[in-house]
C-alpha positions as a printed Julia matrix, in Angstrom:
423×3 Matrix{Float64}:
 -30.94  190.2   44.91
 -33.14  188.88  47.74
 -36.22  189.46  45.8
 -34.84  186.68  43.13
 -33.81  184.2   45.6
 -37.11  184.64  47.29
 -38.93  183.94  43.89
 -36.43  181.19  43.1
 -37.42  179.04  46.32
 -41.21  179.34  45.1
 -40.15  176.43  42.56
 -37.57  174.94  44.46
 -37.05  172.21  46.57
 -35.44  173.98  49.59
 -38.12  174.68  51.2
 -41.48  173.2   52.85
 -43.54  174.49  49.7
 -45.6   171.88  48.08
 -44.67  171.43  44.42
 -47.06  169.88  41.76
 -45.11  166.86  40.14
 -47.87  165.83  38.14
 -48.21  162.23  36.63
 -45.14  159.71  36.95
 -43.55  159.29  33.55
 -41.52  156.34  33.91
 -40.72  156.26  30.47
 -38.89  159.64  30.49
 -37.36  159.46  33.87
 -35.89  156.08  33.58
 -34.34  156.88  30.52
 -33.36  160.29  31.98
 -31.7   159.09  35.14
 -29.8   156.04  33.24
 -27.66  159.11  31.71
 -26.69  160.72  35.1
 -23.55  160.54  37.5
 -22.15  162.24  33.84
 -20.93  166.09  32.44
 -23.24  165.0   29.26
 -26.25  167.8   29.12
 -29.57  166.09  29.32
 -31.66  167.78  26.73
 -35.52  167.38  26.77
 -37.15  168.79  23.11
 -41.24  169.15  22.87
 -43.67  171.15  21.68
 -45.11  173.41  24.57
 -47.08  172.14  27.4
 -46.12  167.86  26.76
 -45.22  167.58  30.09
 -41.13  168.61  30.25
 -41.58  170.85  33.17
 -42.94  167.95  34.97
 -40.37  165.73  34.01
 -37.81  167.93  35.15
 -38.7   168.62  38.97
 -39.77  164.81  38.7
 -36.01  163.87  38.06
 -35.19  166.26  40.69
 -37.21  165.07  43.06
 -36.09  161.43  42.5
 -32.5   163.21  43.06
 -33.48  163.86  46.34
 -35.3   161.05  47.1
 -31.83  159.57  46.47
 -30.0   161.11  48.98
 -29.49  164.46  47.36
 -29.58  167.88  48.89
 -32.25  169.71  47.85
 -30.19  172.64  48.33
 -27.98  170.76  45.69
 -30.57  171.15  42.91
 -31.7   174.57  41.17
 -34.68  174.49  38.88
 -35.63  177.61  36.61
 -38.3   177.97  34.72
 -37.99  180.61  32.2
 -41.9   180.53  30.66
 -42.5   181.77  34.06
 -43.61  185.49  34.01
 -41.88  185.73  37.37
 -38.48  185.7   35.78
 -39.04  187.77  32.91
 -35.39  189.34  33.93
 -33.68  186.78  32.49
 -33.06  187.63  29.02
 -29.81  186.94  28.31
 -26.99  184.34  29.31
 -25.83  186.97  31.56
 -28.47  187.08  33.36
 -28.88  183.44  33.92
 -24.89  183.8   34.77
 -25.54  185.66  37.59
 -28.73  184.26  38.52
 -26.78  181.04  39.17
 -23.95  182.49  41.06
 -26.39  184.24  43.33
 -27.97  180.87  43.88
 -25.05  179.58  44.78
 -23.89  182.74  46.98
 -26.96  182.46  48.97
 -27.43  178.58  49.18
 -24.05  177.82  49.3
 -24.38  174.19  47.92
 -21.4   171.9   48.74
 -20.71  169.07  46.03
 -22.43  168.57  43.05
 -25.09  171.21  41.92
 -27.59  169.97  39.57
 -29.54  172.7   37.39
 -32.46  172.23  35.37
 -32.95  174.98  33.34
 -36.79  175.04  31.57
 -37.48  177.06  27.84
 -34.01  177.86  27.8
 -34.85  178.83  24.05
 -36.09  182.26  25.28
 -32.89  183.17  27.27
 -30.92  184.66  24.55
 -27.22  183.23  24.22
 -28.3   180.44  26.66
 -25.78  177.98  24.89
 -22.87  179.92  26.72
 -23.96  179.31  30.03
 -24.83  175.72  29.78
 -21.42  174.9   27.97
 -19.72  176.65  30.2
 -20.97  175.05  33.51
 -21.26  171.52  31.6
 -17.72  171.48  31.41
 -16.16  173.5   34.77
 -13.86  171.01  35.72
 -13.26  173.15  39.18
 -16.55  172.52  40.45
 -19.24  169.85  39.89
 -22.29  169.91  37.45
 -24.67  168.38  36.25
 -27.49  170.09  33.72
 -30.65  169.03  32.57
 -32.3   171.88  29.7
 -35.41  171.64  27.94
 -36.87  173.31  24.51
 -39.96  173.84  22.66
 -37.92  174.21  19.01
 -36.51  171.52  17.11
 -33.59  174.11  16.06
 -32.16  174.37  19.62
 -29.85  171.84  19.01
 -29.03  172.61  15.09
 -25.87  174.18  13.25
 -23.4   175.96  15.13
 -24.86  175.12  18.46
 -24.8   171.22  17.96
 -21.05  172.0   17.0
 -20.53  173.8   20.4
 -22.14  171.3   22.4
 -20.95  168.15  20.18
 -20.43  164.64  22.15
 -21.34  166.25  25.24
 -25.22  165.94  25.25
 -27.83  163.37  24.9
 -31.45  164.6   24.23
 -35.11  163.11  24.62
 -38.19  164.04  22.83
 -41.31  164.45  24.83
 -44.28  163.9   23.47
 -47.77  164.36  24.9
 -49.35  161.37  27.38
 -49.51  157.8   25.55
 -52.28  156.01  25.53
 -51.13  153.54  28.33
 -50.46  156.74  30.02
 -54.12  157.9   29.47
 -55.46  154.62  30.96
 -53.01  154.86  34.0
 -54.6   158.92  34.41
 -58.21  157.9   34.17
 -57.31  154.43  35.7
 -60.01  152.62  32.71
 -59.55  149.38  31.68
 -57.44  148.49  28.42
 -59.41  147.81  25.42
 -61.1   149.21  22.48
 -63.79  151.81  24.52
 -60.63  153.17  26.62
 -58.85  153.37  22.89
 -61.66  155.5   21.42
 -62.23  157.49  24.41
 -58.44  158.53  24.49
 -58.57  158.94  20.56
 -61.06  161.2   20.38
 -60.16  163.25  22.99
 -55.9   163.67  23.09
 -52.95  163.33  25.19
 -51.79  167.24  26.7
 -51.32  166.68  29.95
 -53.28  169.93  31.15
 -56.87  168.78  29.49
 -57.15  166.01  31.87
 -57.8   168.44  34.63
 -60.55  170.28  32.74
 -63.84  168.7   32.93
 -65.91  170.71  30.7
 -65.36  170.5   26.56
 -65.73  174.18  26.2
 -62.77  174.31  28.53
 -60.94  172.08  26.62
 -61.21  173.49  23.75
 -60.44  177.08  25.33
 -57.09  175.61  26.4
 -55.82  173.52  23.15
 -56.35  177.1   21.59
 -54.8   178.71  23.91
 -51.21  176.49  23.5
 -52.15  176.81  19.38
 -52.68  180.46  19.58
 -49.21  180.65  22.08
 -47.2   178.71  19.62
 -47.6   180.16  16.59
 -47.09  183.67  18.06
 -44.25  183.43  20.18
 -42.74  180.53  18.72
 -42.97  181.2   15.41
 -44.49  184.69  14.37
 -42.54  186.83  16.86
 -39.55  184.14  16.55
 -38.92  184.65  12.55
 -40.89  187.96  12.09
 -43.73  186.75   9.79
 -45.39  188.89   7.5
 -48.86  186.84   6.74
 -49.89  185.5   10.46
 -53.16  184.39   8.7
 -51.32  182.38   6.38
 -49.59  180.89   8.55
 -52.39  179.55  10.83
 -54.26  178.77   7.84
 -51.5   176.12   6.94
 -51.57  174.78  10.46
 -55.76  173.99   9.79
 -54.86  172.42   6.39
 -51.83  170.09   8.1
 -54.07  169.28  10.73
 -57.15  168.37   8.58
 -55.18  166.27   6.3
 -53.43  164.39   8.53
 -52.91  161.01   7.13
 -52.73  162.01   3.59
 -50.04  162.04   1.53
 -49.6   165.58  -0.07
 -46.97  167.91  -1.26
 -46.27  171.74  -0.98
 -47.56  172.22  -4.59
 -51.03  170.36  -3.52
 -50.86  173.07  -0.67
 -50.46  175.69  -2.55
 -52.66  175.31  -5.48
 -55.71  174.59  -3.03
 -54.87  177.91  -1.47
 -54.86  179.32  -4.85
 -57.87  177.92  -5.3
 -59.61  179.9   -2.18
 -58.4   183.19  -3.87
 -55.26  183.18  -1.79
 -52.0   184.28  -3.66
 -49.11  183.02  -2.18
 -45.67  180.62  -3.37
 -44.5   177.43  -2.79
 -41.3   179.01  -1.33
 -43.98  180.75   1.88
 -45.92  177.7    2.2
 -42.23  175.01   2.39
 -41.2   177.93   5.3
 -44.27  178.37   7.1
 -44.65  174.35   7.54
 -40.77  174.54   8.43
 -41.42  176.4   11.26
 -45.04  174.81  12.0
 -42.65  171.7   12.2
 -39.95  173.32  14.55
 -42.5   173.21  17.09
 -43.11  170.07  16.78
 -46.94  170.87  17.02
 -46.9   168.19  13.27
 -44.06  166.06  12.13
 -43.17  165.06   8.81
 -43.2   161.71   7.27
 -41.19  161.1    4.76
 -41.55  158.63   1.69
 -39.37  155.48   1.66
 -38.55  153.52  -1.37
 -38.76  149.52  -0.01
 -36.81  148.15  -2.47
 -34.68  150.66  -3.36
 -33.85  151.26   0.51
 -33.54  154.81   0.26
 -35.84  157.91   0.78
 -37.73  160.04  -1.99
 -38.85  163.19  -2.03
 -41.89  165.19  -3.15
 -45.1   164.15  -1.61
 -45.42  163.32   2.58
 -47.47  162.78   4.98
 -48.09  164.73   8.57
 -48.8   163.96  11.47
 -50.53  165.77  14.56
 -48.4   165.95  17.29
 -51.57  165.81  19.44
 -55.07  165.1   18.12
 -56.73  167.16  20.69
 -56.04  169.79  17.69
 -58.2   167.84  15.52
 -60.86  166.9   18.32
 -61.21  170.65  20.13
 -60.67  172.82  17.0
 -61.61  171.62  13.97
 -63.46  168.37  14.42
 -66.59  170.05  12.01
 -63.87  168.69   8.85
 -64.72  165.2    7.55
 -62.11  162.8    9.21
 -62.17  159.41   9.33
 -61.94  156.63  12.18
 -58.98  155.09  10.07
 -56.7   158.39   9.52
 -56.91  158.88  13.61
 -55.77  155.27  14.14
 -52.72  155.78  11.72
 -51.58  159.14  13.44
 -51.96  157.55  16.58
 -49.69  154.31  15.64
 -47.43  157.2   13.95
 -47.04  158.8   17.66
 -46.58  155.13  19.57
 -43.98  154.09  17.21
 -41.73  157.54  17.52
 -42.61  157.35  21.57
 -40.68  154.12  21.18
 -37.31  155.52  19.52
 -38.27  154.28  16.37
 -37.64  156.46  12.6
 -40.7   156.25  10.76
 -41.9   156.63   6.69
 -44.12  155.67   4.44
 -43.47  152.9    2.61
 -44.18  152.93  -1.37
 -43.5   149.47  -2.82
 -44.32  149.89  -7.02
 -47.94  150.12  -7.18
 -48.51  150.01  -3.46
 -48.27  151.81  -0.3
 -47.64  150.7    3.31
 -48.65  153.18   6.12
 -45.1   152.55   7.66
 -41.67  151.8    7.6
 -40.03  151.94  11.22
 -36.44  151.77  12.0
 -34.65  151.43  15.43
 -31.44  150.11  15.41
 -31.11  146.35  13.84
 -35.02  146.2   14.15
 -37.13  147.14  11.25
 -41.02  146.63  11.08
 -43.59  146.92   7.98
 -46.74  148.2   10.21
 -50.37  149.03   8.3
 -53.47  150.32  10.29
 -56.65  150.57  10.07
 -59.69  151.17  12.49
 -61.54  147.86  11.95
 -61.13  144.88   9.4
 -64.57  144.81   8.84
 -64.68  142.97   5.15
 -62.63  140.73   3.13
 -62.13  143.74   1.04
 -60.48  145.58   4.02
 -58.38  142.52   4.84
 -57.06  141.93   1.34
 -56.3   146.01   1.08
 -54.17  145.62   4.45
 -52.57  142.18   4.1
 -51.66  142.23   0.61
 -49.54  145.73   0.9
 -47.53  143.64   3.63
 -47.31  140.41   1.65
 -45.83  141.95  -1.7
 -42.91  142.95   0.17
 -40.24  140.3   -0.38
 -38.08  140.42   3.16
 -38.65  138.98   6.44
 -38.34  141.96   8.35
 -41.66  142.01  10.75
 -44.82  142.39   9.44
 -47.79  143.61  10.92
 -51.71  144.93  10.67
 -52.68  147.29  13.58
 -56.8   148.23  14.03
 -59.0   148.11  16.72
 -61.33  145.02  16.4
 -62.09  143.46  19.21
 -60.44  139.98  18.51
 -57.29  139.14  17.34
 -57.36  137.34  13.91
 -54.5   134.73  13.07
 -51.11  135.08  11.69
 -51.18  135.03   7.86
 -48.17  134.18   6.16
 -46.14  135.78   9.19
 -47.93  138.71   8.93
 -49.33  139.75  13.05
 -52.5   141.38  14.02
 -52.04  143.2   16.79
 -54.77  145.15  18.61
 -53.92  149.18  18.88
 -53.87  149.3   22.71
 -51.46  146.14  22.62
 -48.97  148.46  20.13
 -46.39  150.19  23.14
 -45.69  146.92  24.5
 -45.08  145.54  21.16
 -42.83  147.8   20.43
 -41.25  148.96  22.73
């Protein structure tokens, strides 16, 4: 029992250890800690290695920066090989009451509990403590699968938790790592490289590209193969390559599965609509649905993806023809759902508008593109925005270097001037 305690205080607080808290993210914290002082569960979602570890001893640490005991706070990290014991809610029963036993915490406890996906029945534990009304806590989770908080488990836990998707560093993030000035050359730099927070303490490409490989290779195995038992592993990675290098592009599962058809690859649109299912789950690509303008209502059939990351693109398959333009979009994709918003396409009759975002009362008409270059390229971008007939915002995102003039209310905004825009 001493052994556990012993490997506990390794990533605790309790003692004089120095912990790595990595990079400040306001953006999560502030929105974290405006939701404590509560029972509600705090609920971070991501796909592996965004950063929610970090945010999670970084809200404890401003916990005891506060005034709070460190002895008060309990972090556990279950991707951790140390505590490979913990396999079911059992165990993390008992791991918590030995915690307590030996610490003997008096007041409010406050346990963050990391990849609680992999502790089997974990939901029992954390509804359990969320609402002992003969002691005080307070608990902060975090997941790498969409699912977590799906079905009967969002029925268990209903009202009484508020989650928070993490995604990997922002560009005004990036810029506040590598402390370069805003602009276009910081933009490109940060485009064509991506946003995990790990790769910015490798220096060397081949490095780089070891590690994004690494988390790909980590998430479709134990996320996904081992999770759901799949049968064709290659098939499944070989969907991930396609999603990645047609990012942008509106396609649909019968596209995807006539091309593979076309390679000599036998397989059914049923295999390829699970496979991306789960690809999605782990939120390493995110679908974008189509939205009818006028009609106000979705559509199915074709979509488009999104890279959660582009380091994918960048490190692993960057010898696929990809243009400037389709980064630009899936990076405006990412700022816009950083900043709460629900995104889709936009189809308007005969034309298209790269998105449709929705927060709250707000709604914005938003078209990218890396540089309006021609009068041909302006006309393609404005006139998508001008045929629609409401006066919801409007706006053209690229990355030229000045800012050209509103046109019939329509805004060009830079791309590094996006977050603030919208947030």
């Amino acid at each position: 029992m001493g052994d556990k305690i012993s490997l506990l205080k390794r990533y605790n607080l309790w003692g004089s250890n120095t912990l790595d808290f990595g990079y400040k993210r306001n953006e999560y914290t502030d929105k974290i800690t405006d939701y404590i002082g509560n029972r509600l569960i705090k609920v971070l979602v991501g796909q592996r290695r965004s950063g929610k570890s970090y945010i999670l001893r970084q809200v404890a640490k401003q916990l005891v920066d506060s005034g709070v005991k460190p002895e008060n706070t309990l972090f556990i990290n279950r991707e951790f090989t140390d505590l490979d014991f913990l396999k079911t809610y059992k165990d993390l029963d008992e791991l918590i009451k030995l915690y307590k036993k030996e610490l003997k915490p008096s007041g409010k406890v406050y346990i963050f509990i990391d990849e609680i996906q992999i502790i089997e029945g974990w939901e029992k534990v954390v509804n359990s403590y969320s609402q002992d009304f003969s002691e005080s806590y307070e608990l902060f989770i975090s997941g790498s699968n969409s699912k977590m908080l799906s079905g009967e488990l969002a029925t268990l836990l209903s009202g009484r938790y508020v989650s928070f998707e993490v995604f990997p560093f922002s560009y005004t993030e990036y810029v506040g790592i590598t402390e370069e000035e805003k602009g276009r050359q910081s933009y490109i730099a940060y485009m064509n490289s991506g946003g995990l927070p790990e790769l910015f303490m490798l220096q060397k490409p081949e490095l780089k590209r070891n590690y994004v490989s690494a988390i790909k290779d980590t998430v479709l195995l134990r996320d996904i193969i081992q999770r759901h038992n799949v049968r064709d592993a290659k098939l499944l990675e070989d969907i991930f390559v396609f999603l990645v290098n047609n990012a942008s592009n509106l396609i649909s599962i019968t596209n995807i599965v006539k091309y593979f058809k076309g390679q000599g690859r036998r397989t059914s649109f049923d295999a390829v609509s699970t496979y991306i299912g789960y690809i999605e789950d782990t939120f390493l690509v995110h679908r974008c649905d189509r939205y009818d303008i006028k009609g106000k209502d979705t559509l199915s059939g074709n979509a488009k993806y999104y890279i959660n990351d582009l380091a994918y693109k960048n490190y692993l398959y960057s010898g696929y023809g990809y243009g400037f333009g389709y980064l630009v979009e899936n990076l405006v994709y990412l700022e816009l759902r950083r900043s709460g918003f629900d995104v889709y396409v936009g189809a308007l009759r005969n034309k298209e508008v790269d998105f449709v975002a929705k927060k709250a009362d707000r709604v914005l008409y938003l078209q990218s593109t890396y540089m309006l270059t021609d009068e041909t390229t302006v006309e393609r971008e404005y006139s998508a925005l001008e045929a629609i007939d409401d006066n919801y915002e409007k706006i053209v995102v690229s990355l030229d270097d000045l800012t050209m003039p509103v046109r019939g209310g329509i805004k060009h905004i830079q791309a590094w001037e996006l977050a603030e825009y919208v947030k």
